[in-house]
Coordinates of C-alpha atoms in Angstrom, one line a residue:
Chain A
X1 CA 41.3 148.6 93.0
X2 CA 42.4 151.2 95.4
X3 CA 43.8 149.5 98.9
X4 CA 43.1 151.7 101.7
X5 CA 44.0 151.7 105.5
X6 CA 46.9 151.0 107.4
X7 CA 48.6 147.1 107.8
X8 CA 51.7 146.4 109.6
X9 CA 53.3 143.0 108.8
X10 CA 55.4 141.9 111.9
X11 CA 56.1 139.2 114.2
X12 CA 55.0 138.7 117.5
X13 CA 58.2 138.6 119.2
X14 CA 60.1 141.3 117.2
X15 CA 61.2 144.4 118.8
X16 CA 61.8 146.4 116.0
X17 CA 58.0 145.7 115.3
X18 CA 56.6 146.8 118.6
X19 CA 58.4 150.5 117.8
X20 CA 55.8 150.7 114.7
X21 CA 52.7 149.8 116.7
X22 CA 53.9 152.1 119.8
X23 CA 54.1 154.7 116.7
X24 CA 50.8 154.0 115.6
X25 CA 49.1 154.2 119.0
X26 CA 50.4 157.4 120.0
X27 CA 48.9 158.7 117.0
X28 CA 45.1 157.1 117.4
X29 CA 45.7 155.7 114.3
X30 CA 43.9 152.1 113.7
X31 CA 45.9 149.3 112.1
X32 CA 45.5 145.8 110.7
X33 CA 48.2 143.6 112.3
X34 CA 49.4 140.5 110.1
X35 CA 51.9 137.9 111.9
X36 CA 54.6 136.6 109.6
X37 CA 56.2 133.0 109.9
X38 CA 59.7 134.4 109.3
X39 CA 60.6 131.1 108.5
X40 CA 58.1 131.0 105.6
X41 CA 57.4 134.5 104.9
X42 CA 54.0 135.6 103.0
X43 CA 53.9 136.8 99.2
X44 CA 52.7 139.7 100.4
X45 CA 55.4 140.6 102.6
X46 CA 58.0 139.7 100.0
X47 CA 56.1 141.6 97.7
X48 CA 56.1 144.7 99.9
X49 CA 59.9 144.5 100.7
X50 CA 61.7 143.0 98.1
X51 CA 64.8 144.5 98.7
X52 CA 65.5 143.2 102.7
X53 CA 62.6 140.8 102.8
X54 CA 62.2 142.0 106.6
X55 CA 59.6 142.9 109.3
X56 CA 58.3 145.4 109.9
X57 CA 57.0 146.7 106.9
X58 CA 54.0 149.4 107.3
X59 CA 51.4 149.4 104.3
X60 CA 49.6 152.6 103.8
X61 CA 46.6 152.8 101.4
X62 CA 48.7 150.0 99.8
X63 CA 52.1 151.7 99.8
X64 CA 54.8 149.9 101.5
X65 CA 57.7 151.4 103.6
X66 CA 60.5 149.2 105.4
X67 CA 62.9 150.1 108.0
X68 CA 61.2 150.5 111.6
X69 CA 63.1 153.7 112.6
X70 CA 62.0 155.2 108.8
X71 CA 58.6 153.8 109.6
X72 CA 58.2 155.8 112.7
X73 CA 59.4 159.0 111.2
X74 CA 56.7 158.2 108.4
X75 CA 53.9 158.1 110.7
X76 CA 55.0 161.2 112.5
X77 CA 54.9 163.1 109.2
X78 CA 51.9 161.7 107.3
X79 CA 49.8 162.0 110.8
X80 CA 51.2 165.2 111.5
X81 CA 48.2 167.0 113.3
X82 CA 48.2 164.3 115.9
X83 CA 50.9 163.6 118.8
X84 CA 54.4 164.7 117.7
X85 CA 56.9 162.0 117.7
X86 CA 59.8 164.2 116.7
X87 CA 61.3 167.0 118.3
X88 CA 60.3 170.2 116.7
X89 CA 63.7 171.9 116.4
X90 CA 66.0 170.8 113.8
X91 CA 69.1 170.5 116.3
X92 CA 67.2 168.4 118.6
X93 CA 66.1 166.1 115.9
X94 CA 69.6 165.6 114.6
X95 CA 70.4 164.6 118.0
X96 CA 67.7 162.1 118.2
X97 CA 68.4 160.4 114.8
X98 CA 72.1 160.3 116.4
X99 CA 71.2 158.3 119.5
X100 CA 69.1 156.4 117.8
X101 CA 71.6 155.0 115.2
X102 CA 74.1 154.7 118.1
X103 CA 71.2 152.4 120.0
X104 CA 71.1 150.3 116.8
X105 CA 74.6 150.0 115.2
X106 CA 76.6 150.0 118.6
X107 CA 74.5 148.9 121.4
X108 CA 72.3 146.2 119.8
X109 CA 75.4 144.1 118.4
X110 CA 77.0 144.8 122.0
X111 CA 73.8 143.0 123.4
X112 CA 73.8 140.3 121.1
X113 CA 76.7 138.1 122.6
X114 CA 75.0 138.4 125.6
X115 CA 72.4 135.8 125.0
X116 CA 74.8 133.0 124.7
X117 CA 77.9 134.0 126.6
X118 CA 78.6 132.1 129.6
X119 CA 80.9 132.5 132.6
X120 CA 83.7 134.7 132.3
X121 CA 82.7 135.6 128.6
X122 CA 79.9 136.6 129.6
X123 CA 80.8 138.9 132.3
X124 CA 83.1 140.4 129.6
X125 CA 80.3 141.0 126.8
X126 CA 77.8 142.2 129.7
X127 CA 80.4 145.1 130.8
X128 CA 81.1 146.0 127.3
X129 CA 77.1 146.3 126.7
X130 CA 76.7 148.3 129.8
X131 CA 79.5 150.5 128.6
X132 CA 77.5 151.3 125.5
X133 CA 74.4 151.8 127.4
X134 CA 75.8 154.2 130.1
X135 CA 76.6 156.4 127.0
X136 CA 73.0 156.3 125.6
X137 CA 72.1 156.9 129.5
X138 CA 73.9 160.3 128.9
X139 CA 70.6 161.6 126.6
X140 CA 68.3 160.9 129.4
X141 CA 70.2 163.4 132.0
X142 CA 67.7 165.4 133.8
X143 CA 64.6 164.1 132.0
X144 CA 61.4 162.2 132.6
X145 CA 61.8 160.8 129.0
X146 CA 64.6 160.5 126.0
X147 CA 62.0 163.0 124.5
X148 CA 61.3 165.3 127.6
X149 CA 58.5 165.1 129.3
X150 CA 56.9 162.9 127.1
X151 CA 57.4 159.8 125.6
X152 CA 59.4 160.8 121.9
X153 CA 60.7 159.3 119.1
X154 CA 63.9 158.1 121.2
X155 CA 62.0 156.2 123.5
X156 CA 60.0 154.7 120.8
X157 CA 63.2 153.2 119.4
X158 CA 64.8 152.5 122.7
X159 CA 62.0 151.3 124.6
X160 CA 62.0 147.5 123.4
X161 CA 65.1 147.5 126.3
X162 CA 62.4 147.7 129.0
X163 CA 60.8 144.8 128.0
X164 CA 63.3 142.4 126.1
X165 CA 66.2 143.4 128.7
X166 CA 64.8 142.0 131.9
X167 CA 63.4 138.8 129.7
X168 CA 67.3 138.2 128.3
X169 CA 68.5 139.1 132.0
X170 CA 66.2 135.9 133.4
X171 CA 67.1 133.6 130.5
X172 CA 71.0 133.9 130.7
X173 CA 71.4 134.8 134.3
X174 CA 73.2 138.0 133.3
X175 CA 72.4 141.6 135.1
X176 CA 73.0 144.6 132.8
X177 CA 70.2 147.2 133.4
X178 CA 70.8 147.5 137.4
X179 CA 70.5 150.6 139.7
X180 CA 74.2 150.6 140.4
X181 CA 75.5 150.5 136.8
X182 CA 72.5 152.3 134.9
X183 CA 70.3 153.9 137.2
X184 CA 68.5 156.3 134.7
X185 CA 67.9 153.9 132.4
X186 CA 66.3 151.9 134.8
X187 CA 64.2 154.4 136.3
X188 CA 63.3 155.1 132.8
X189 CA 62.1 151.6 132.2
X190 CA 59.5 151.8 135.0
X191 CA 58.3 155.1 133.6
X192 CA 58.2 153.8 129.9
X193 CA 56.5 150.2 130.8
X194 CA 53.7 152.5 132.6
X195 CA 52.5 154.1 129.8
X196 CA 49.1 153.1 128.4
X197 CA 49.9 152.6 124.6
X198 CA 53.0 151.2 125.5
X199 CA 51.7 148.4 127.6
X200 CA 48.8 147.7 124.8
X201 CA 51.3 146.8 122.5
X202 CA 53.8 144.4 124.5
X203 CA 54.1 140.8 123.7
X204 CA 53.5 138.5 126.4
X205 CA 56.2 138.0 128.8
X206 CA 55.7 134.2 129.8
X207 CA 55.6 133.5 125.9
X208 CA 58.9 135.8 125.3
X209 CA 60.4 133.6 127.9
X210 CA 59.6 130.6 127.0
X211 CA 60.6 131.6 123.4
X212 CA 64.0 133.2 124.5
X213 CA 64.7 130.0 126.6
X214 CA 64.1 127.5 124.1
X215 CA 65.8 129.5 121.6
X216 CA 68.9 129.8 123.8
X217 CA 68.8 126.0 124.7
X218 CA 69.1 125.6 120.9
X219 CA 71.8 127.8 120.2
X220 CA 73.7 126.6 123.0
X221 CA 73.4 122.9 122.1
X222 CA 74.5 123.6 118.4
Chain B
X1 CA 86.1 181.0 128.0
X2 CA 86.1 181.3 124.1
X3 CA 83.2 182.5 122.5
X4 CA 81.2 179.7 120.3
X5 CA 82.4 180.1 116.3
X6 CA 79.8 181.7 114.3
X7 CA 78.5 179.9 111.6
X8 CA 79.1 176.5 109.7
X9 CA 82.6 174.5 110.2
X10 CA 83.0 171.0 108.4
X11 CA 85.5 168.8 110.4
X12 CA 86.7 166.6 107.5
X13 CA 89.1 164.3 105.7
X14 CA 89.7 165.2 101.8
X15 CA 89.0 161.7 100.4
X16 CA 85.8 160.8 102.6
X17 CA 82.6 159.9 100.8
X18 CA 80.9 160.8 103.9
X19 CA 82.2 164.0 104.2
X20 CA 81.6 164.9 100.6
X21 CA 78.0 164.0 101.1
X22 CA 78.1 167.3 103.9
X23 CA 79.9 169.2 101.1
X24 CA 77.7 168.7 98.5
X25 CA 74.7 169.4 100.5
X26 CA 76.0 172.6 101.7
X27 CA 77.3 173.8 98.5
X28 CA 73.6 173.0 96.6
X29 CA 72.2 175.2 99.6
X30 CA 74.8 178.1 98.5
X31 CA 75.7 178.0 102.4
X32 CA 79.1 179.2 103.1
X33 CA 81.1 177.0 105.5
X34 CA 84.7 176.6 106.9
X35 CA 86.2 173.5 105.7
X36 CA 88.7 172.1 108.4
X37 CA 90.7 169.3 107.3
X38 CA 91.6 166.6 109.7
X39 CA 94.3 164.3 110.7
X40 CA 93.0 161.0 111.3
X41 CA 96.2 159.8 112.6
X42 CA 96.6 162.8 115.2
X43 CA 93.2 163.7 116.1
X44 CA 92.4 167.3 117.1
X45 CA 91.2 168.4 120.2
X46 CA 88.1 170.1 118.3
X47 CA 87.5 166.6 116.8
X48 CA 87.6 164.7 119.9
X49 CA 85.4 167.5 121.8
X50 CA 82.7 167.6 118.8
X51 CA 82.4 164.0 118.6
X52 CA 83.5 162.3 121.8
X53 CA 81.2 159.2 121.0
X54 CA 82.8 158.3 117.8
X55 CA 85.7 160.4 117.4
X56 CA 85.0 160.4 113.2
X57 CA 84.6 162.9 110.5
X58 CA 82.4 164.3 109.4
X59 CA 81.1 166.8 112.3
X60 CA 79.2 169.7 111.2
X61 CA 79.6 172.6 113.7
X62 CA 76.6 175.1 113.9
X63 CA 77.3 178.1 115.9
X64 CA 79.4 175.8 117.8
X65 CA 77.1 172.9 118.2
X66 CA 78.3 169.8 116.8
X67 CA 75.8 167.3 114.6
X68 CA 77.3 164.1 113.7
X69 CA 76.7 161.2 111.1
X70 CA 77.1 162.3 107.5
X71 CA 73.1 161.4 106.6
X72 CA 72.0 162.9 110.0
X73 CA 74.1 166.3 109.1
X74 CA 72.4 166.3 105.7
X75 CA 69.2 166.3 106.9
X76 CA 69.9 169.1 109.8
X77 CA 71.2 171.1 106.7
X78 CA 67.8 170.7 105.0
X79 CA 66.0 171.4 107.8
X80 CA 67.9 174.4 109.6
X81 CA 67.9 176.0 106.4
X82 CA 64.7 174.7 105.2
X83 CA 64.2 178.4 103.2
X84 CA 67.0 178.2 101.2
X85 CA 66.1 175.9 98.1
X86 CA 66.6 173.4 96.9
X87 CA 65.0 171.1 99.4
X88 CA 67.2 168.0 99.5
X89 CA 64.3 165.8 101.0
X90 CA 61.0 165.9 99.3
X91 CA 57.6 167.4 100.6
X92 CA 55.7 164.2 100.4
X93 CA 56.1 161.9 103.4
X94 CA 55.8 158.8 101.4
X95 CA 58.4 160.0 99.2
X96 CA 60.6 161.0 102.3
X97 CA 60.4 157.4 103.3
X98 CA 61.3 156.2 100.2
X99 CA 64.6 158.6 100.2
X100 CA 65.5 158.1 103.4
X101 CA 65.3 153.9 102.8
X102 CA 67.5 154.4 100.0
X103 CA 70.2 156.6 101.4
X104 CA 70.0 154.2 104.4
X105 CA 70.6 151.0 102.0
X106 CA 73.6 153.1 100.7
X107 CA 74.6 153.7 103.8
X108 CA 74.3 150.0 105.0
X109 CA 76.0 148.3 102.0
X110 CA 78.2 150.3 99.7
X111 CA 81.3 151.3 101.6
X112 CA 81.4 148.0 103.8
X113 CA 81.6 146.2 100.7
X114 CA 84.0 148.3 98.7
X115 CA 86.3 147.8 101.6
X116 CA 86.2 144.1 101.4
X117 CA 86.6 144.3 97.5
X118 CA 89.9 145.7 98.0
X119 CA 91.1 144.4 101.3
X120 CA 90.3 140.5 100.8
X121 CA 91.6 138.0 98.6
X122 CA 90.5 135.0 96.8
X123 CA 87.1 133.3 97.4
X124 CA 86.5 136.0 99.9
X125 CA 87.4 138.7 97.3
X126 CA 85.0 136.7 94.8
X127 CA 82.2 137.0 97.3
X128 CA 82.6 140.7 97.8
X129 CA 82.6 141.3 94.1
X130 CA 79.5 139.1 93.4
X131 CA 77.9 141.2 96.2
X132 CA 78.7 144.9 95.1
X133 CA 77.4 143.5 91.6
X134 CA 74.1 143.0 93.3
X135 CA 74.1 146.1 95.5
X136 CA 74.7 148.0 92.4
X137 CA 72.1 146.6 90.5
X138 CA 69.2 147.3 93.1
X139 CA 70.3 150.8 93.2
X140 CA 70.3 150.5 89.2
X141 CA 66.8 149.4 89.2
X142 CA 65.6 151.9 92.3
X143 CA 67.0 154.6 90.0
X144 CA 64.8 153.3 87.3
X145 CA 64.5 155.5 84.2
X146 CA 64.6 158.6 86.1
X147 CA 67.1 161.5 86.2
X148 CA 68.0 161.0 89.5
X149 CA 67.0 159.0 92.2
X150 CA 64.3 161.6 93.6
X151 CA 63.0 161.9 90.1
X152 CA 63.5 165.3 88.1
X153 CA 65.1 166.9 91.1
X154 CA 68.7 166.0 92.5
X155 CA 68.2 164.9 96.3
X156 CA 68.7 163.4 99.2
X157 CA 69.7 160.0 97.8
X158 CA 71.7 161.4 95.0
X159 CA 73.8 163.5 97.9
X160 CA 74.3 159.9 99.9
X161 CA 75.3 158.0 96.7
X162 CA 77.5 160.3 94.8
X163 CA 80.4 160.6 96.5
X164 CA 80.8 156.6 95.6
X165 CA 81.2 157.7 92.0
X166 CA 84.4 158.8 92.5
X167 CA 85.1 155.1 93.7
X168 CA 83.5 153.0 91.1
X169 CA 86.9 152.8 89.4
X170 CA 88.3 151.2 92.2
X171 CA 85.5 149.0 92.5
X172 CA 85.8 148.1 88.8
X173 CA 89.7 147.2 88.7
X174 CA 89.4 145.3 91.9
X175 CA 86.3 144.0 90.9
X176 CA 87.1 143.2 87.1
X177 CA 83.6 144.2 86.0
X178 CA 82.2 147.6 84.6
X179 CA 79.7 149.7 85.9
X180 CA 78.8 150.9 82.2
X181 CA 78.0 147.4 81.0
X182 CA 76.3 145.9 84.2
X183 CA 74.4 149.1 85.3
X184 CA 74.2 151.5 82.5
X185 CA 71.2 153.8 83.9
X186 CA 73.9 154.4 87.3
X187 CA 76.8 155.2 85.2
X188 CA 74.5 157.5 83.3
X189 CA 73.6 159.0 86.7
X190 CA 76.9 159.6 87.8
X191 CA 77.8 161.4 84.8
X192 CA 75.0 163.5 85.0
X193 CA 75.4 164.3 88.8
X194 CA 78.9 164.9 87.9
X195 CA 78.0 168.1 86.0
X196 CA 76.4 169.9 88.6
X197 CA 79.1 172.2 90.3
X198 CA 78.4 170.8 93.7
X199 CA 79.6 167.3 92.6
X200 CA 82.6 168.6 90.4
X201 CA 84.0 170.9 92.9
X202 CA 83.7 168.0 95.5
X203 CA 84.8 164.6 94.5
X204 CA 88.2 164.2 93.6
X205 CA 89.1 162.1 90.1
X206 CA 89.1 158.5 90.4
X207 CA 92.4 157.9 89.9
X208 CA 93.5 159.9 92.8
X209 CA 91.0 157.7 95.0
X210 CA 92.3 154.5 93.6
X211 CA 96.2 155.8 94.7
X212 CA 94.6 156.5 98.2
X213 CA 93.6 153.0 98.0
X214 CA 96.8 151.7 97.2
X215 CA 98.4 154.0 99.9
X216 CA 95.9 152.5 102.7
X217 CA 96.8 149.1 101.3
X218 CA 100.2 149.6 102.1
X219 CA 99.8 151.3 105.4
X220 CA 97.6 147.6 106.5
X221 CA 100.7 145.6 105.1
X222 CA 98.1 144.1 102.3
X223 CA 99.7 143.3 99.0

């Protein structure tokens, strides 16, 4: 029996999952969203992604794809005639992939420690994270979006910062993306969050705040 | 101001499996390039200027413009020279996604685990050995009974993983296992790849890699 259609296996608070939803929405692709309890993963998820067992997983006509950035490139290629996500020029594509990798491999691990750091330690990790984001910001210079005039691959990959970092800042009391430290990034946050398809896939901010507050308390008391 | 150098240049380090990916891709496509060996203890102005973010090799310069990160370089070579066969990535989007997934898996797992295998001792080394076997078995399974990871054609995942076959001997010695015994399909694949000109020309003998690790250990003061 052939399975038809598009399914996204995700978790409501996962920024990596939102990347996939943004890409699908930009392409105008209808999809079924399956929310996972990561402490109790479904048989389907384990069957579709036996290697890493993580979300997001995209299932297209029964065929699974894992890893958010790989899924986004797949979406761009599978629905080629629709909204272009990747830049057209090979050199620009290489640059976009470079910065996506830099963000995931360097900036994310730099942001992580902010969540549980306090006092002087927090100031130190915030500074290091800002240095990372400052480097990333250079890819934005002179442009409205990382993709140019319109949202593109790199905006989709980095966009979670615009919604999640303010939540983390509120929960931890840290100031990371400020007008003084990261003016271009801050301005881009506002422009990105104003985009309709972006707004449509964001998890509820209050729910996210509550979940992160609880998680932080749990980690700090451990 | 000097004119940008035309053509392809590769900033690289002889034994780097990441650099070798690029050399193999360039040779597969029959693309001439200038190989520029880098001194990693005394990094050149060109390297620092071309990869200011990471200061690492490999870096591909195409008409003076730098591309960094080995798998990004390989994809760039495939896309910028799309007219040159063979295509390293398949045409079908799903097959491309699978290829990217496995190349990414190799990238995330093999080198780091391998490094822990030769750097660490005791329980930590045992753990690294266990992980390496798991990684190799997963890759063996992904290869299945195919000729190459992409099927009939040598492609992106093969390019991504084949340089590490020169490290198998070292993993075997430090981990006290046999790739042939644990993952016979992978061992056969390694041999098959080794028969290709692009691979034979660009990989160093496993004994040389083992020797290099010995030098590194001395340098880091590891017994």
